[in-house]
CSV table of C-alpha atoms and ligand atoms in Angstrom, one decimal:
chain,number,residue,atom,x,y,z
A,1,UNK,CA,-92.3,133.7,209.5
A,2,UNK,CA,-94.5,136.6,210.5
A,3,UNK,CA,-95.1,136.9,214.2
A,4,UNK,CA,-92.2,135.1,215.5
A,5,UNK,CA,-90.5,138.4,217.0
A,6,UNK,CA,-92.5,140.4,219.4
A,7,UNK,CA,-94.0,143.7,219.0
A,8,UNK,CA,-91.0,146.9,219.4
A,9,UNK,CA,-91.5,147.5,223.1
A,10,UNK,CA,-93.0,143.8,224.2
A,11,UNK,CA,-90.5,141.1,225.1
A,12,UNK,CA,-91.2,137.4,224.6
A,13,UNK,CA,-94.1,136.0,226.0
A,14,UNK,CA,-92.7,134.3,229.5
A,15,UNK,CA,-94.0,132.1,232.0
A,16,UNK,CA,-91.2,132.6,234.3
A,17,UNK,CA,-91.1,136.1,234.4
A,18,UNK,CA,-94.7,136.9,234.1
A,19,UNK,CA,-95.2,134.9,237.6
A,20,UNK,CA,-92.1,136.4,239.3
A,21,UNK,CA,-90.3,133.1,239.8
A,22,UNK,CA,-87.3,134.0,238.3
A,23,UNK,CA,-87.3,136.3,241.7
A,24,UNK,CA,-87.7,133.5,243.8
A,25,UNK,CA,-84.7,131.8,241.8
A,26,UNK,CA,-87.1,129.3,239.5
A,27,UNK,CA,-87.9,128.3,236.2
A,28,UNK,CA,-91.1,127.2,235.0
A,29,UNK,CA,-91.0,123.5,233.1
A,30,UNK,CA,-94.8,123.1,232.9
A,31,UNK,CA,-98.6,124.1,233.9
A,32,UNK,CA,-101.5,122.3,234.2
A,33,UNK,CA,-105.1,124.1,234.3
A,34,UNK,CA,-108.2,123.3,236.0
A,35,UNK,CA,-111.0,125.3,236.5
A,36,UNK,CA,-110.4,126.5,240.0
A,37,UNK,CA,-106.7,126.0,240.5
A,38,UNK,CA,-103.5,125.9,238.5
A,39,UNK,CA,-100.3,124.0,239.2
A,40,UNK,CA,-96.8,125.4,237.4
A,41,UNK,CA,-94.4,122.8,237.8
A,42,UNK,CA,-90.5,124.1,238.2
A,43,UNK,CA,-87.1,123.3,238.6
A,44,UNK,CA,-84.2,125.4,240.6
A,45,UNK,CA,-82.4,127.4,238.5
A,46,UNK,CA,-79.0,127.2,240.2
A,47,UNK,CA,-77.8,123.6,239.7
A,48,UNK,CA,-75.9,123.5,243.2
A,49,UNK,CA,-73.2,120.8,242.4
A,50,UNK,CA,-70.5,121.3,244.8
A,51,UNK,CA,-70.5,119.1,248.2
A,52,UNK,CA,-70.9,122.2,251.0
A,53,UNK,CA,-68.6,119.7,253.9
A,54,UNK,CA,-66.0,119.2,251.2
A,55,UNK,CA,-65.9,120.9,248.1
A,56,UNK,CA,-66.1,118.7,245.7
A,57,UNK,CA,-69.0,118.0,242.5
A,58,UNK,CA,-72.1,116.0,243.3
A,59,UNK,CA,-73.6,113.6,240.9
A,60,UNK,CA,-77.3,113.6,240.8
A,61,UNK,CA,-78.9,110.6,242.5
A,62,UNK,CA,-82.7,111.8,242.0
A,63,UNK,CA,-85.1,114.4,242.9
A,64,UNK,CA,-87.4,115.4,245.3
A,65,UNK,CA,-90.8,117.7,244.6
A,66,UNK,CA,-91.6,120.6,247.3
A,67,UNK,CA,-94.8,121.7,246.9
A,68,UNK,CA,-96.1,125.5,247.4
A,69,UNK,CA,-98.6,127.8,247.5
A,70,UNK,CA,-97.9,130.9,245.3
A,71,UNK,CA,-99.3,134.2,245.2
A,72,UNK,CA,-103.0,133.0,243.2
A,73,UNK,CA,-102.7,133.9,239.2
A,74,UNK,CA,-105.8,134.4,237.0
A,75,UNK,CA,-108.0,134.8,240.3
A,76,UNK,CA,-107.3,130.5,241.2
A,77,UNK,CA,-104.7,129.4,243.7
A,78,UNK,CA,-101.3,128.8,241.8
A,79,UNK,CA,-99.5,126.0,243.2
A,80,UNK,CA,-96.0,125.6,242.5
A,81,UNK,CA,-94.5,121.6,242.4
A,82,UNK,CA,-90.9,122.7,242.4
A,83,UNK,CA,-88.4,119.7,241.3
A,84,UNK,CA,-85.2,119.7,243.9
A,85,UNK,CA,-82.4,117.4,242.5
A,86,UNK,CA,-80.6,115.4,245.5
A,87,UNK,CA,-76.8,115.0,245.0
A,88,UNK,CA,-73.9,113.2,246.6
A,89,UNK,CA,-70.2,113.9,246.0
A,90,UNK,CA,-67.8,111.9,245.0
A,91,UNK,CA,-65.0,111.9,247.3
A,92,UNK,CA,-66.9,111.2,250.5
A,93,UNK,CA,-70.3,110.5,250.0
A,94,UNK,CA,-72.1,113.3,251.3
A,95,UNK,CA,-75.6,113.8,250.4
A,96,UNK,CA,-77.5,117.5,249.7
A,97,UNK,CA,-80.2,119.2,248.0
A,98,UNK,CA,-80.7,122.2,245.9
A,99,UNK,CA,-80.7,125.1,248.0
A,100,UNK,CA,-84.7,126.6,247.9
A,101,UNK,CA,-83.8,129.3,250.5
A,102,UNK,CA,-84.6,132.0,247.7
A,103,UNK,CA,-88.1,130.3,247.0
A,104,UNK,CA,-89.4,130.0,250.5
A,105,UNK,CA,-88.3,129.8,254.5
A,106,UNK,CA,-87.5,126.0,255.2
A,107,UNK,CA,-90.6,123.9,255.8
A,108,UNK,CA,-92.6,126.8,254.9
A,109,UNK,CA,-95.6,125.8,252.7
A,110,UNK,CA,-96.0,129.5,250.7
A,111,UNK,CA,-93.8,130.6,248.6
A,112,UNK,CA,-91.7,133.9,249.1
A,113,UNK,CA,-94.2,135.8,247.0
A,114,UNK,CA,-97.6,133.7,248.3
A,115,UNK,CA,-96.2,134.6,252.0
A,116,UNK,CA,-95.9,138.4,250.6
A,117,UNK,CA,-99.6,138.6,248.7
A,118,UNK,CA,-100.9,137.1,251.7
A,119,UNK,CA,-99.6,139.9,254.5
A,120,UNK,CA,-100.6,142.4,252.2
A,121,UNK,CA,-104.3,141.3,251.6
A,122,UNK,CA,-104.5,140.8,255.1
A,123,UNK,CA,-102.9,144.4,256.0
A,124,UNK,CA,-103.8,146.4,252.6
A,125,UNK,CA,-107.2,144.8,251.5
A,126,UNK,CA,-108.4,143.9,255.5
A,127,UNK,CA,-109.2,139.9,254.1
A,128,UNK,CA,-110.0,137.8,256.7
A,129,UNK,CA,-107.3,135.0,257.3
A,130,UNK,CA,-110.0,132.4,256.0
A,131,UNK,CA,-110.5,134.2,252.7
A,132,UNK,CA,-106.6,134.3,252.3
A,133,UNK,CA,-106.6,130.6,252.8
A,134,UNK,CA,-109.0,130.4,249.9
A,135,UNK,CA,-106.8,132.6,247.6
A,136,UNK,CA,-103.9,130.9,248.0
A,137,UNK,CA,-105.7,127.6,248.3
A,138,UNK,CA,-104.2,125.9,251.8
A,139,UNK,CA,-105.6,125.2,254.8
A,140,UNK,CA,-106.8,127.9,257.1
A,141,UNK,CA,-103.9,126.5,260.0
A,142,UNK,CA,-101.3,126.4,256.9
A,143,UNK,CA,-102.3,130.4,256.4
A,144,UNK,CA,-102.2,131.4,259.9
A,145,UNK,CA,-99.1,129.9,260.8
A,146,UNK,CA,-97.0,131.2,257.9
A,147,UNK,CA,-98.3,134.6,258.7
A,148,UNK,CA,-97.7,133.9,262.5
A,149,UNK,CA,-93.9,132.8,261.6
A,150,UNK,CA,-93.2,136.2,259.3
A,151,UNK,CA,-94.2,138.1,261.9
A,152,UNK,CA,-92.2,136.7,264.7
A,153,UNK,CA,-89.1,136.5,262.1
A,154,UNK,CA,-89.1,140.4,261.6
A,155,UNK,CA,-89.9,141.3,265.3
A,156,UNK,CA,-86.9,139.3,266.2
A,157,UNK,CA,-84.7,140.7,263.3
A,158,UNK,CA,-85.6,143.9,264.9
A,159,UNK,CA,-84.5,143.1,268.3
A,160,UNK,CA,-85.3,146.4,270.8
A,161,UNK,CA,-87.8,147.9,268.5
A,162,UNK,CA,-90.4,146.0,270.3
A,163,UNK,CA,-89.5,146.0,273.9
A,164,UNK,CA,-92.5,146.7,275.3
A,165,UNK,CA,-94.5,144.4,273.9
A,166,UNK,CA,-95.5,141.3,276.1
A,167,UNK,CA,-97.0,139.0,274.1
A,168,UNK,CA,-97.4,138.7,270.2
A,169,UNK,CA,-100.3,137.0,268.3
A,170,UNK,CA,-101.8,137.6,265.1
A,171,UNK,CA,-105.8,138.2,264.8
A,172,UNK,CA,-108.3,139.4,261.8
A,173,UNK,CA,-108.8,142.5,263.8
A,174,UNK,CA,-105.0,143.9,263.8
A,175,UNK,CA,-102.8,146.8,264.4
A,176,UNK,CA,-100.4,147.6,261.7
A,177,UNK,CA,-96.9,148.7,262.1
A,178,UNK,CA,-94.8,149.8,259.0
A,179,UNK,CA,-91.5,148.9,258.8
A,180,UNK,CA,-89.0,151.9,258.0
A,181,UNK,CA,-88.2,152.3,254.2
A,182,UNK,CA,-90.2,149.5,253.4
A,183,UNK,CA,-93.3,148.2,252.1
A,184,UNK,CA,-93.2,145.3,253.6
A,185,UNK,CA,-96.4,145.0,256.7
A,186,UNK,CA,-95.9,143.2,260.0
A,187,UNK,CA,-99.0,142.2,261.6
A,188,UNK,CA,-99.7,142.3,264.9
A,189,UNK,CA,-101.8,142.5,268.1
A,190,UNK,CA,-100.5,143.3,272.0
B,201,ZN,ZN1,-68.5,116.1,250.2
């Protein structure tokens, strides 16, 4: 059948990839498309089976959904409704669930790569914390405290570098520090 196999040079058409969730350790099962927001459901690829108190395999007793705000796709806010399977293992009962640590910081609300579009359209493209809200489609609160909670987590993974500095906060009108060798922006205002 003629156009089953891609172009020389193109690989498959895929989901996964094209939204860089196979970096954030997902899989994409599904999408669903409005007009000003889309929603990829996903699951975690690594199935996580083995009790972390005792070593032994899980059985699957259900699954949660996390939801989170990804970086937006297609100029919408991409939501991601990521599936989470809940185990418990045989032996002693113990109860776990897939580890999402790759996806996003625990209790966070954006993703690894939403928290990463948002820092640099604050730093690189000077948008207002209300417009980066908009983008990734959360509340203006949600926005500022993610970008709050990065910042604080580098400045205390770099423990000296900041000595000086007496109090921390993050405002639209900001200072920009580079970290070494990296891309990566922290925000913030002394
Ligand atoms: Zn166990």
């Amino acid at each position: 059948m003629h156009g089953a196999t891609p172009e020389a040079g193109f690989a498959r058409a895929d989901m996964t990839t094209f939204c860089r969730l196979d970096e954030l350790g997902l899989e994409v099962t599904g999408q669903r498309l409005t007009p000003d927001h889309a929603v990829l459901a996903c699951r975690v690829v690594n199935s996580d089976q083995w009790c972390r108190r005792c070593g032994c395999e899980g059985t699957p007793r259900d699954t949660v959904t996390r939801r989170l705000a990804h970086e937006p796709l297609g100029r919408r806010p991409t939501i991601l409704h990521v599936t989470i399977r809940r185990y418990r293992c045989i032996n002693r009962g113990h109860v776990w669930r897939q580890d999402t640590t790759k996806a996003a910081e625990p209790r966070a609300k954006l993703s690894r790569r939403g928290l990463r579009w948002a820092l640099e359209a604050i730093v690189c493209q000077h948008l207002t914390i209300a417009r980066v809200a908009e983008g990734l489609g959360v509340a203006w609160t949600a926005a500022n405290d993610a970008v709050l909670a990065e910042g604080k987590r580098v400045l205390i993974d770099d423990t000296g570098r900041f000595d000086d500095v007496t109090a921390i906060g993050v405002d639209e009108h900001v200072w920009c520090h580079i970290r070494r060798g990296d891309k990566y922006v922290t925000v913030i205002m002394t």
